[in-house]
PDB file of C-alpha atoms in Angstrom:
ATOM      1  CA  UNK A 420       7.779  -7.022 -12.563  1.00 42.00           C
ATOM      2  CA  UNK A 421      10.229  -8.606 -10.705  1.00 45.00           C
ATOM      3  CA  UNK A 422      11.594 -10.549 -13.899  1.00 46.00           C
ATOM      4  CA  UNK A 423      12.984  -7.235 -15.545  1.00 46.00           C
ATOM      5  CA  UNK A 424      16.130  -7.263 -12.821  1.00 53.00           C
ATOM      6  CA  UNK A 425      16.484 -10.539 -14.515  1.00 62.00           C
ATOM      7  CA  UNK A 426      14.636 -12.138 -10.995  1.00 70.00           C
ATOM      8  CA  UNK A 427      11.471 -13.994 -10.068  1.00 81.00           C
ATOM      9  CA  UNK A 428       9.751 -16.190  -7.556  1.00 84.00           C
ATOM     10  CA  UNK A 429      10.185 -19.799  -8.686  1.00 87.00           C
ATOM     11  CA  UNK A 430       7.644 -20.734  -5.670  1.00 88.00           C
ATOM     12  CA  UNK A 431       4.846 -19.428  -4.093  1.00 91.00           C
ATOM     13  CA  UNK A 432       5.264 -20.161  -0.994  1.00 93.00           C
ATOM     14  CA  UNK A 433       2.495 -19.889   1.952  1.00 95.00           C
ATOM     15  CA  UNK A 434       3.920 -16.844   2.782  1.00 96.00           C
ATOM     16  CA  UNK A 435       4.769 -15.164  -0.198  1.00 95.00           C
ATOM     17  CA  UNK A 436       1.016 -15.882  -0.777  1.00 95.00           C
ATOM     18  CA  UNK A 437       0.098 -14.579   2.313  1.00 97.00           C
ATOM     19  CA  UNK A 438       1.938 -11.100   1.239  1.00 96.00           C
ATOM     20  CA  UNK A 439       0.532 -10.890  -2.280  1.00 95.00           C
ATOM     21  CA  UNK A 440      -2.974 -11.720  -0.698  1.00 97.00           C
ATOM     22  CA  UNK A 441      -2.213  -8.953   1.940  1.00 97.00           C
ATOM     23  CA  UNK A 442      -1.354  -6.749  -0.971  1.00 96.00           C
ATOM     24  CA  UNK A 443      -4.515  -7.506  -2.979  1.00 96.00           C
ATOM     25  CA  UNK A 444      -6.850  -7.102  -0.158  1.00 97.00           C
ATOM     26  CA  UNK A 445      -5.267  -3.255   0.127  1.00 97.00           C
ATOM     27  CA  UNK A 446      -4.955  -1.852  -3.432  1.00 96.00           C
ATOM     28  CA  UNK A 447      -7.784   0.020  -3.285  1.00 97.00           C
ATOM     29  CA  UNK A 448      -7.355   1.772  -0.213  1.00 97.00           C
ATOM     30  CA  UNK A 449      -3.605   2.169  -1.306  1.00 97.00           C
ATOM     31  CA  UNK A 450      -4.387   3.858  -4.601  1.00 96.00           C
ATOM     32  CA  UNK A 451      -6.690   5.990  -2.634  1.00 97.00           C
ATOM     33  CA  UNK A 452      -3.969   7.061   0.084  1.00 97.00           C
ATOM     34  CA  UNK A 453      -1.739   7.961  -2.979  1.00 97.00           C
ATOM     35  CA  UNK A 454      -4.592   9.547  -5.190  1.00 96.00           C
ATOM     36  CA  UNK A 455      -5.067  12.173  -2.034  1.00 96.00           C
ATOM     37  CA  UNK A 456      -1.109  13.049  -1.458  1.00 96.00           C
ATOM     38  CA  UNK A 457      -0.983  10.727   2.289  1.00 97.00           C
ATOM     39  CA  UNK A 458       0.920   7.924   0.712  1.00 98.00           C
ATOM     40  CA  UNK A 459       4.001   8.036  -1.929  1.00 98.00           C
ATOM     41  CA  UNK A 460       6.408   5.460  -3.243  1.00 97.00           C
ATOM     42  CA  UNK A 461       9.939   5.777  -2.197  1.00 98.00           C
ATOM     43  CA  UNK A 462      13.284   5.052  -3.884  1.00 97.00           C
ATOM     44  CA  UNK A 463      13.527   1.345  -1.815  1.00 96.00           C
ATOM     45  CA  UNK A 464      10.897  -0.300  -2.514  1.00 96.00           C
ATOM     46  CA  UNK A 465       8.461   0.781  -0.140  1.00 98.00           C
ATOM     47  CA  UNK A 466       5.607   3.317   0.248  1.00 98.00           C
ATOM     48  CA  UNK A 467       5.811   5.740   2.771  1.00 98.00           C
ATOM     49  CA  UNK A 468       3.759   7.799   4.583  1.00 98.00           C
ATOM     50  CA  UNK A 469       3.817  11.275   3.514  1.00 97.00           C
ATOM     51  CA  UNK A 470       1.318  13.309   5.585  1.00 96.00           C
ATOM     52  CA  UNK A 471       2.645  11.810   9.209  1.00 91.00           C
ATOM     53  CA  UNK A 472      -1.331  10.452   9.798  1.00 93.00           C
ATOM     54  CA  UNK A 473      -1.563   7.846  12.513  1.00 96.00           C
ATOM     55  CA  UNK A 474      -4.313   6.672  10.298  1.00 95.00           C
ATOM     56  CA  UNK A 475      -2.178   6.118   7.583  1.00 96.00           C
ATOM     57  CA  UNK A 476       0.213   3.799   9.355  1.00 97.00           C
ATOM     58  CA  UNK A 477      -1.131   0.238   9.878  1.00 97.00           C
ATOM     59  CA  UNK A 478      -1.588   0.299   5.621  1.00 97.00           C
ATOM     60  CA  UNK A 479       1.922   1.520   5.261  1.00 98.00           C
ATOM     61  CA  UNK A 480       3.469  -0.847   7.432  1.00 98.00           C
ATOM     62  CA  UNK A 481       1.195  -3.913   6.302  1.00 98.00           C
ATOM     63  CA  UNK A 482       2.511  -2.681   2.771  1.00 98.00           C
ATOM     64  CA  UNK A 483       5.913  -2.646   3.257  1.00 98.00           C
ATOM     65  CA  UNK A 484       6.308  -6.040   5.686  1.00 98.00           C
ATOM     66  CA  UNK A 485       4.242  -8.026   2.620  1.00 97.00           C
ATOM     67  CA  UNK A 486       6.405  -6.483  -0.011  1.00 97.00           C
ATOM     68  CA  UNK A 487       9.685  -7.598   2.308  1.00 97.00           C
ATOM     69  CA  UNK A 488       8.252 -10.866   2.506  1.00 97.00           C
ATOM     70  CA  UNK A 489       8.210 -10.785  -1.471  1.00 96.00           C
ATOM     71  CA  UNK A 490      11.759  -9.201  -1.483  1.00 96.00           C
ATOM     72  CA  UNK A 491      13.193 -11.607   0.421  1.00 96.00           C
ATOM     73  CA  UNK A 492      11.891 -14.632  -1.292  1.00 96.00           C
ATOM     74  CA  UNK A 493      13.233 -13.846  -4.276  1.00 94.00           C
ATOM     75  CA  UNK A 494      16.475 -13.115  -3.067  1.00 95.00           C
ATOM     76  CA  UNK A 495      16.176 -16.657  -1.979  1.00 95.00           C
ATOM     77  CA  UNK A 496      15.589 -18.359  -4.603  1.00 94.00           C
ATOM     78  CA  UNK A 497      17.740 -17.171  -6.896  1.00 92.00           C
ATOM     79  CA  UNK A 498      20.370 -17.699  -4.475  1.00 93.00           C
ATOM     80  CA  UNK A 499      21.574 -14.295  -4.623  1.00 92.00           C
ATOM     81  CA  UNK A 500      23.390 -12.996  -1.809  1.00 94.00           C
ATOM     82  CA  UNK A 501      21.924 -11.011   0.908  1.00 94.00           C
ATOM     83  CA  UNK A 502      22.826  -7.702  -0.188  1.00 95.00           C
ATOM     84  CA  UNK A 503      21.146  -8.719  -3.185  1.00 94.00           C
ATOM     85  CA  UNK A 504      17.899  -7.251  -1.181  1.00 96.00           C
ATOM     86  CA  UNK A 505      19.077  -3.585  -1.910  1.00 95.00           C
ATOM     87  CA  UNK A 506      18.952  -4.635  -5.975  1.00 93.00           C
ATOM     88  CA  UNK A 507      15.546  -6.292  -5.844  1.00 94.00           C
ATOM     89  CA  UNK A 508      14.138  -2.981  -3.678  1.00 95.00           C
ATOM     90  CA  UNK A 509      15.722  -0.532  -6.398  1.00 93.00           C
ATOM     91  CA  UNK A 510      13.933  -2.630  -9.134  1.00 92.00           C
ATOM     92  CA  UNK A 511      10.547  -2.607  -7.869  1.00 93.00           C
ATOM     93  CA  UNK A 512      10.963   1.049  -6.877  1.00 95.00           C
ATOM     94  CA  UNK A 513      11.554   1.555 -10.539  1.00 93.00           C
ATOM     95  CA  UNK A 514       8.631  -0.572 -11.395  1.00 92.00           C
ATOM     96  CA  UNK A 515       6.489   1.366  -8.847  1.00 93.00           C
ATOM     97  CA  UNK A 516       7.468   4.388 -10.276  1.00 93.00           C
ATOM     98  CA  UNK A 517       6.783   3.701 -14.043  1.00 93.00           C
ATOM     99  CA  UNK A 518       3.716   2.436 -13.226  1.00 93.00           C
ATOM    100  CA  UNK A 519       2.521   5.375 -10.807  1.00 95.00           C
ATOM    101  CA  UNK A 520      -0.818   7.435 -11.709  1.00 95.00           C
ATOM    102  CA  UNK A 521      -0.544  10.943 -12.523  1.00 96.00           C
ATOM    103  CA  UNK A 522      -0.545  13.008  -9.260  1.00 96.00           C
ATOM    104  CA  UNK A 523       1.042  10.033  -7.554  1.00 97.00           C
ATOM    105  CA  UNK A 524       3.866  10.914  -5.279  1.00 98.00           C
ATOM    106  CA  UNK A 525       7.119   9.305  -6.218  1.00 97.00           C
ATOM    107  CA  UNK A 526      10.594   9.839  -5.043  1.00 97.00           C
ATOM    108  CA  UNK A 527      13.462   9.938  -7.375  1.00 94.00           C
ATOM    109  CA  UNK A 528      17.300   7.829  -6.671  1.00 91.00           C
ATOM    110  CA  UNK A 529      18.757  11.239  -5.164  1.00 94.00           C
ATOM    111  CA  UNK A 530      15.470  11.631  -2.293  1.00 95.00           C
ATOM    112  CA  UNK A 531      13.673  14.171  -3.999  1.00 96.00           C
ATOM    113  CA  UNK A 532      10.146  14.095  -3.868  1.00 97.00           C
ATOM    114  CA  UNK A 533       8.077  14.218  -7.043  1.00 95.00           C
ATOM    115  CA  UNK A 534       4.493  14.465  -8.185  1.00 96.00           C
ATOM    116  CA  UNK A 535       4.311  12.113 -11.362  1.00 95.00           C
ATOM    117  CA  UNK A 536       2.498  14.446 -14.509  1.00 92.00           C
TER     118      UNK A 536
END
């Protein structure tokens, strides 16, 4: 995913595997938390929570720091320069997006908040 900003990991490092471990381990209840409307993917990157649930947060913010983790490695080592970061997020939003289920909750460049048909 990352390779079509023209970007990659060159290393998997313990904690890059320690985020896409993290990320594994929570698919399921992530596609779930999108499937009912609580959890949506926004235009940085990142999924946010949608329906303000307390319940919701820990996976949302165990989400995001593992996918910053990712972010930032390949920022890294590709030597880019730190505002670099903002590229890398905007790709994988992308990515997120074209890859969202239908009824998935994405939200477009300008903020707007969608419901992918």
């Amino acid at each position: 995913a990352y390779a079509e900003g023209g970007y990659d990991l060159k290393q998997i490092t313990p904690q890059v595997q320690a985020a896409l471990n993290g990320r594994s381990a929570r698919y399921r209840q992530l596609v779930a938390m999108k499937a009912a409307g609580k959890v949506g993917e926004d235009n940085e990157g990142h999924v946010k929570n949608l329906c303000s649930c307390s319940s919701v947060t820990p996976l949302v913010n165990d989400e995001n720091r593992d996918r910053e983790v990712i972010y930032q490695a390949i920022v890294q080592q590709n030597n880019l320069p730190a505002n670099a970061i903002y590229t890398v997020r905007s790709v994988f939003a992308d990515v997120q997006k074209e890859k969202a289920k239908t009824g998935d909750k994405v939200q477009l460049s300008n903020g707007e908040w969608l419901t992918k048909s």
